[in-house]
XYZ file of N, CA and C in Angstrom:
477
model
N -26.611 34.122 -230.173
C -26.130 32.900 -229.579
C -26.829 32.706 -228.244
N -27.722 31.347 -228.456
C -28.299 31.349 -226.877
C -27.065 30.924 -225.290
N -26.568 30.415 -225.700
C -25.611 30.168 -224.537
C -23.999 29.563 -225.230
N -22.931 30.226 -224.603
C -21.730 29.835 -225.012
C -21.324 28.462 -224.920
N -20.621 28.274 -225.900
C -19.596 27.059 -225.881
C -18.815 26.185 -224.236
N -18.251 27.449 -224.204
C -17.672 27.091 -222.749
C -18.571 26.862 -221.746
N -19.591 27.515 -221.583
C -20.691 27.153 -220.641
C -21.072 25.829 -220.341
N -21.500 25.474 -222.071
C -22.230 23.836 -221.787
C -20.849 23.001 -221.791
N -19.689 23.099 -222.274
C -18.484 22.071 -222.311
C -18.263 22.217 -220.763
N -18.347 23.579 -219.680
C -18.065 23.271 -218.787
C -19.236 23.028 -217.892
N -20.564 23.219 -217.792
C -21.656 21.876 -216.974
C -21.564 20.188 -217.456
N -21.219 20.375 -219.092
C -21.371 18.727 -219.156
C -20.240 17.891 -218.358
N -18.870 18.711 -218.287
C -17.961 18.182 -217.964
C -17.925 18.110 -216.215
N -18.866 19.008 -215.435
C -18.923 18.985 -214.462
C -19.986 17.386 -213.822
N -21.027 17.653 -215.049
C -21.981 16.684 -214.981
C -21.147 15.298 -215.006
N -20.545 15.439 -215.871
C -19.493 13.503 -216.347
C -18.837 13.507 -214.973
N -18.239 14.353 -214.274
C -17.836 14.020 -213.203
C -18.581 12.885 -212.447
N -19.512 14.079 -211.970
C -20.396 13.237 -210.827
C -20.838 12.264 -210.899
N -21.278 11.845 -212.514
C -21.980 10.774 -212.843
C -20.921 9.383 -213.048
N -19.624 9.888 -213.297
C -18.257 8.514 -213.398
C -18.198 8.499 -211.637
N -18.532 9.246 -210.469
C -18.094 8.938 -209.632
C -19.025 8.209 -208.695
N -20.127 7.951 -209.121
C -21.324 7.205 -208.290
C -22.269 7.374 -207.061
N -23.144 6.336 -206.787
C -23.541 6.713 -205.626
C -23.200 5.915 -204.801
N -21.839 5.608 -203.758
C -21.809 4.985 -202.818
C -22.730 4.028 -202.424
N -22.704 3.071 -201.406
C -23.282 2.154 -200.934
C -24.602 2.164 -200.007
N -25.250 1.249 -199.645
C -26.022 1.435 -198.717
C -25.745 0.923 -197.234
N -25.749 1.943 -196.412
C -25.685 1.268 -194.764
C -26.732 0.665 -194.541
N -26.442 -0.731 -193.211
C -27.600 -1.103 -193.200
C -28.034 -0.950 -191.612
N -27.216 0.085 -190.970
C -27.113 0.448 -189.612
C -26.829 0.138 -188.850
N -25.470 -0.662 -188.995
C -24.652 -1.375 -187.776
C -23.147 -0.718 -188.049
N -22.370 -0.742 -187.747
C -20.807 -0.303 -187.896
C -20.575 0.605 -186.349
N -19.470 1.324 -186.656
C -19.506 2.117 -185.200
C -20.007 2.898 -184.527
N -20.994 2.970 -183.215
C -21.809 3.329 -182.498
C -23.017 3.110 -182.922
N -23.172 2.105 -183.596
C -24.791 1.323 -183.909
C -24.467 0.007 -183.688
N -25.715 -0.642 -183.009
C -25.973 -2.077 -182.768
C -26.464 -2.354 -184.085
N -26.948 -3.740 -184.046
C -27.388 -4.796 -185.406
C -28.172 -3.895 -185.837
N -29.441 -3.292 -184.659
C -30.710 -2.790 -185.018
C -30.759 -1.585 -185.624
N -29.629 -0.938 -185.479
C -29.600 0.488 -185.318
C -29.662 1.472 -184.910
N -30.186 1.286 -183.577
C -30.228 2.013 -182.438
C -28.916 2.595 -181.923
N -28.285 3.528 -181.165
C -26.952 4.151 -180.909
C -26.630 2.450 -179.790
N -25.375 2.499 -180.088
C -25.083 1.508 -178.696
C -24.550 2.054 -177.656
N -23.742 1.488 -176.542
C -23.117 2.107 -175.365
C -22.250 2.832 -175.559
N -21.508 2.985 -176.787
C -20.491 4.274 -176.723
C -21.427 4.909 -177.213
N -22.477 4.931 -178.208
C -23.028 6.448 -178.146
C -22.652 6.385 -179.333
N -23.818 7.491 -180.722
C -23.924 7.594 -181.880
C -22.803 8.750 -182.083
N -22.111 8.504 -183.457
C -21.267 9.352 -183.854
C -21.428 10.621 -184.006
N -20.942 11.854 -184.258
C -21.160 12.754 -183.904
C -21.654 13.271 -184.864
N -21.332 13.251 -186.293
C -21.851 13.581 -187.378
C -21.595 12.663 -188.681
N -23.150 12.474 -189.186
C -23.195 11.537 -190.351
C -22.017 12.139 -191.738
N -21.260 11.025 -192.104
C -20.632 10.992 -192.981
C -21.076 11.287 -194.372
N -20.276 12.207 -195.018
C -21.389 12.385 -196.518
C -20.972 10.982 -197.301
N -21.713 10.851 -198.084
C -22.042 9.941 -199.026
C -20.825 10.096 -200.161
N -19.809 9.409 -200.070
C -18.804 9.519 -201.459
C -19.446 9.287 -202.576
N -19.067 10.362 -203.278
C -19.463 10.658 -204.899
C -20.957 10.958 -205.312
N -21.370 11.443 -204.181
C -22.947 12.175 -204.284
C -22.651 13.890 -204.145
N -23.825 14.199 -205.082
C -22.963 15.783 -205.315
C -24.468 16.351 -204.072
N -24.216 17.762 -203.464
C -24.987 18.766 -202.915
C -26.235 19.220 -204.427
N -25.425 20.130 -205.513
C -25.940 20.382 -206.335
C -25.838 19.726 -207.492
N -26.857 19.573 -208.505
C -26.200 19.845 -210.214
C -26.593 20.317 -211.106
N -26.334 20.578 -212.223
C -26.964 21.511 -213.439
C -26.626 20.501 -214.292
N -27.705 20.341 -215.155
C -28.034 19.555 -216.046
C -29.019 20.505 -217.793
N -28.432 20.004 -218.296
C -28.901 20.178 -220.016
C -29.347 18.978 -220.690
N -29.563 19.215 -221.785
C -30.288 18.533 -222.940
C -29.368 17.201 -223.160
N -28.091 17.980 -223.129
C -26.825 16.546 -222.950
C -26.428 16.037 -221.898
N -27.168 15.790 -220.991
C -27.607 14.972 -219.708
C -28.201 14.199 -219.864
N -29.205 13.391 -221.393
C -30.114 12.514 -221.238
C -29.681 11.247 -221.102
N -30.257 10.644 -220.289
C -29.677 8.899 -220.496
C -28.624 8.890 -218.870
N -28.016 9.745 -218.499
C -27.304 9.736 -217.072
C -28.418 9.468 -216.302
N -27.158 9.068 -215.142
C -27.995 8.805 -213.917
C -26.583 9.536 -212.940
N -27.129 10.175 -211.958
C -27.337 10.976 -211.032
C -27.014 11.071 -209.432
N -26.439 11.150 -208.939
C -26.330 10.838 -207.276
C -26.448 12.313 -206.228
N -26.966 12.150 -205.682
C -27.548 13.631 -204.896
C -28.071 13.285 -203.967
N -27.321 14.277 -202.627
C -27.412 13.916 -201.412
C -29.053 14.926 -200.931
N -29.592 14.011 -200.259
C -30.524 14.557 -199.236
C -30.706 16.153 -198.837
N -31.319 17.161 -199.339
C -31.397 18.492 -198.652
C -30.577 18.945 -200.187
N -30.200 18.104 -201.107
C -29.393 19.064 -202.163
C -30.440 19.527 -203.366
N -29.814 19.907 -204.698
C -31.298 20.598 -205.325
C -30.334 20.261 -206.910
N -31.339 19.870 -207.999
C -30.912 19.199 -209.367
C -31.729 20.633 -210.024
N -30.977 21.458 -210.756
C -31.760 22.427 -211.776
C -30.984 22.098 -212.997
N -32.210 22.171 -213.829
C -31.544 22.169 -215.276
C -32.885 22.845 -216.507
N -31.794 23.053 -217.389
C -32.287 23.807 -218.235
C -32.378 22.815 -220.132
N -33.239 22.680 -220.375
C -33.342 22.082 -221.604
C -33.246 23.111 -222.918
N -32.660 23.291 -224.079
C -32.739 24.229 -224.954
C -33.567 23.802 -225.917
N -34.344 24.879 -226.077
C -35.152 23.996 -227.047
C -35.419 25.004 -228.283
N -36.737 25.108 -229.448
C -37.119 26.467 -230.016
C -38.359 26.610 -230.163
N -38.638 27.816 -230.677
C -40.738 27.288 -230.448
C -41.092 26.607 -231.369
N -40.197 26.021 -232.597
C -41.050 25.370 -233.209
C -40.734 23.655 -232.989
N -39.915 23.330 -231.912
C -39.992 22.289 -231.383
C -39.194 22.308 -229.743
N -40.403 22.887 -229.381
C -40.180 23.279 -227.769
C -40.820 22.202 -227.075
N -39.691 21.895 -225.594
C -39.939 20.402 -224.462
C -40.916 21.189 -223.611
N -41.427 19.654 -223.456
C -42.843 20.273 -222.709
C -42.230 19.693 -221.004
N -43.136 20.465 -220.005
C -42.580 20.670 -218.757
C -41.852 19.356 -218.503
N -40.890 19.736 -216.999
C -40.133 18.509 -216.767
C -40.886 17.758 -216.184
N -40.991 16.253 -215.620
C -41.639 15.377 -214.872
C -41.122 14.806 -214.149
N -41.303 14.749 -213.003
C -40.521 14.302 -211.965
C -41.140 12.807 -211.584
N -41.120 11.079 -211.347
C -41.419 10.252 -210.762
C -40.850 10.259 -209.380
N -41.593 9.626 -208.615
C -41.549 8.882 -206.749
C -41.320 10.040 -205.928
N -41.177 9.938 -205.181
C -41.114 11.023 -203.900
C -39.786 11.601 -203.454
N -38.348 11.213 -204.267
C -37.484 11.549 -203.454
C -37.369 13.197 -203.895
N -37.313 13.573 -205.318
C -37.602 14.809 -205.323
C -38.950 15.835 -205.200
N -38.392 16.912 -205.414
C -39.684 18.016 -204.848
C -39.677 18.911 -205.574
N -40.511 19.265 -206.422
C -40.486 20.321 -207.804
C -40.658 21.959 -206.428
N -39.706 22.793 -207.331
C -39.228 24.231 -206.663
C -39.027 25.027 -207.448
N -39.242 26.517 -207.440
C -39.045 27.259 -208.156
C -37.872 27.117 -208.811
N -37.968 27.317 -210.066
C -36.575 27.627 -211.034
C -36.819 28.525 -211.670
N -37.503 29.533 -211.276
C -37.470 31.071 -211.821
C -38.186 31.112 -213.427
N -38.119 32.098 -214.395
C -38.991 32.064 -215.579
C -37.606 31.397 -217.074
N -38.623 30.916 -217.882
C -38.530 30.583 -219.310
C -38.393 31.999 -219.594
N -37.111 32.186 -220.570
C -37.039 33.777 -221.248
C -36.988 33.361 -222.973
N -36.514 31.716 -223.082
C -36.555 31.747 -224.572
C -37.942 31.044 -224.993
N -38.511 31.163 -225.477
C -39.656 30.391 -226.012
C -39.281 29.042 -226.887
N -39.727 27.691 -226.111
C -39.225 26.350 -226.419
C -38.487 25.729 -225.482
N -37.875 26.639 -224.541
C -36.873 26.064 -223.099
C -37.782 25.634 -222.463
N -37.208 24.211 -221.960
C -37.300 24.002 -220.450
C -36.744 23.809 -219.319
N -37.420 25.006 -218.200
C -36.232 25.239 -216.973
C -36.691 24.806 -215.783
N -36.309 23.786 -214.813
C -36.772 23.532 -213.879
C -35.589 23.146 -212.941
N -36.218 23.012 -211.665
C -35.335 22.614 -210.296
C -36.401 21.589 -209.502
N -35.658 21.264 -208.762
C -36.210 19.913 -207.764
C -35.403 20.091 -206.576
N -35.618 19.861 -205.082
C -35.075 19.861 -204.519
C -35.261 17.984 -203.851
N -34.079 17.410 -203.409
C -34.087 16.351 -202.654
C -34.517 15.935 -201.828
N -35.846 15.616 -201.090
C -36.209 15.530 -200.395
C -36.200 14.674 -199.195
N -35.805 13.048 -200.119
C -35.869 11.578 -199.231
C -34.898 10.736 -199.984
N -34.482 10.054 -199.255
C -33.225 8.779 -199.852
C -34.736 7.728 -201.201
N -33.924 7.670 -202.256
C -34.868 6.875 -203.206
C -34.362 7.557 -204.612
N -35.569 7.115 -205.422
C -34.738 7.273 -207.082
C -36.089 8.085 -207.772
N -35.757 8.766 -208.114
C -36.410 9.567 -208.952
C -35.823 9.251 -210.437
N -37.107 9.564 -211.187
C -37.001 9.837 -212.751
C -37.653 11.552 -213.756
N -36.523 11.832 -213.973
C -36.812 13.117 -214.424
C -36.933 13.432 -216.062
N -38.184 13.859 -216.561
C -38.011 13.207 -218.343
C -39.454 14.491 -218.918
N -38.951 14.735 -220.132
C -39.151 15.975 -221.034
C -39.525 15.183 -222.354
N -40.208 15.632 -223.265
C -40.214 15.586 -224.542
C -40.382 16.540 -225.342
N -40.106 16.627 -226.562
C -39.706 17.715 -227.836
C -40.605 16.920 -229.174
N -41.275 17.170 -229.808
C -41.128 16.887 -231.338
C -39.685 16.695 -232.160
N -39.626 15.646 -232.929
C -38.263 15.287 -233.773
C -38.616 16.706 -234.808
N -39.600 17.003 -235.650
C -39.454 17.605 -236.675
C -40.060 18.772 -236.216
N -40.243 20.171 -236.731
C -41.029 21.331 -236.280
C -42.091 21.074 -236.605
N -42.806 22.063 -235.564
C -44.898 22.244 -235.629
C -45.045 23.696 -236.418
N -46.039 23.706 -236.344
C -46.555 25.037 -236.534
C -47.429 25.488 -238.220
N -48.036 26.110 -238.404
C -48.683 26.451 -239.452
C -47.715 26.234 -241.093
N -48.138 25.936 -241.915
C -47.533 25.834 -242.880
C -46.221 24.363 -243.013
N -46.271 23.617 -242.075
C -45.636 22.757 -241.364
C -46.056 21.153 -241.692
N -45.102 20.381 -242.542
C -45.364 19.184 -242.052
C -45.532 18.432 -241.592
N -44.214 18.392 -240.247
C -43.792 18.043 -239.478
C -43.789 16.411 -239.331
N -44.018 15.625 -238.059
C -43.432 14.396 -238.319
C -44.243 13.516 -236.843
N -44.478 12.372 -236.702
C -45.122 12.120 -235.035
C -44.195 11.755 -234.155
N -43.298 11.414 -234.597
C -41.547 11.208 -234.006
C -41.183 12.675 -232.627
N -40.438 11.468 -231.560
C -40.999 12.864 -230.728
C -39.450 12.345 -229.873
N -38.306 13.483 -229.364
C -36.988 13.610 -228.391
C -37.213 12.817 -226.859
N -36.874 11.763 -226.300
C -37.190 11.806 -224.923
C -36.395 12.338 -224.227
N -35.884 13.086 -223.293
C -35.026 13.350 -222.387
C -35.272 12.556 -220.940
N -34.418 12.068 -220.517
C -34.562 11.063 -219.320
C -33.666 11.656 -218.196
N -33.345 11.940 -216.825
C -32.247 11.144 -216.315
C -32.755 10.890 -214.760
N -31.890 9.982 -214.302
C -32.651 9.131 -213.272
C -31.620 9.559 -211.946
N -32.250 10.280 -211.018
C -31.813 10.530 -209.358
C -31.946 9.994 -208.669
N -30.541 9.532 -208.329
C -30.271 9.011 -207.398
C -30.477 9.886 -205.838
N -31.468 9.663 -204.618
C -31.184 10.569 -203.569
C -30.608 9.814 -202.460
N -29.481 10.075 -201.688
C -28.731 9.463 -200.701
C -28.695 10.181 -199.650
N -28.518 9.154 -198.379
C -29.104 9.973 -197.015
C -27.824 10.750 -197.187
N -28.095 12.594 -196.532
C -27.080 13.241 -195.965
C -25.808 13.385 -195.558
């Protein structure tokens, strides 16, 4: 058995969280102790930036993550692991735009997984996406040109 039951029922269910709870709004740098411009005003900038409601620090993500979208604060880090087998194993993850930052996620032990991490780098949206073959490869093999996309799209929010 590559990984238990309870394991993935309890990341997906951690995952549905974050993802029913959103990514908050955008400031546009006025409210208390900012002028129009954004600059601190005469009382002086607050003391510490407010986190972002319903943006997570971390998350772990699987194969049943595709199609979500994502909210993750600034300085936090998205690892996930795809299951796959060698005879229809996802090829590396891909990260789009600049808000994330590909980081070690340590080694592949099953042959066909894909394991990666990103860390958050900048407020913006990233797209994170894998593919698999629908049918198996390999010698003696029909197989098929039909091919799995895995998608999901990060959200990064200031700090």
């Amino acid at each position: 058995m590559r990984r238990t039951t309870l394991q993935r029922t309890t990341v997906t269910a951690a995952a549905a969280t974050l993802l029913l709870a959103g990514c908050g709004t955008e400031h546009d740098g006025t409210g208390p102790g900012r002028d129009g411009d954004g600059s601190p005003s005469a009382s002086g900038p607050r003391s510490a930036p407010e986190p972002v409601p319903g943006c997570a620090d971390h998350a772990e993500l699987t194969t049943a993550d595709s199609g979500q979208t994502l909210c993750l604060r600034a300085g936090g880090q998205v690892r996930l692991t795809l299951d796959g087998t060698e005879d229809r194993p996802w090829t590396p993850v891909k990260s789009t735009g600049t808000a994330l930052r590909s980081t070690n996620a340590g080694i592949v032990i099953l042959p066909g997984d894909a394991v990666a991490a990103f860390d958050a780098v900048t407020p913006g949206t990233a797209r994170l996406t894998s593919t698999r073959p629908l049918c198996p490869t390999g010698p003696g093999r029909t197989g098929c040109k039909g091919t799995q996309q895995w998608t999901v799209t990060v959200k990064v929010a200031r700090p």
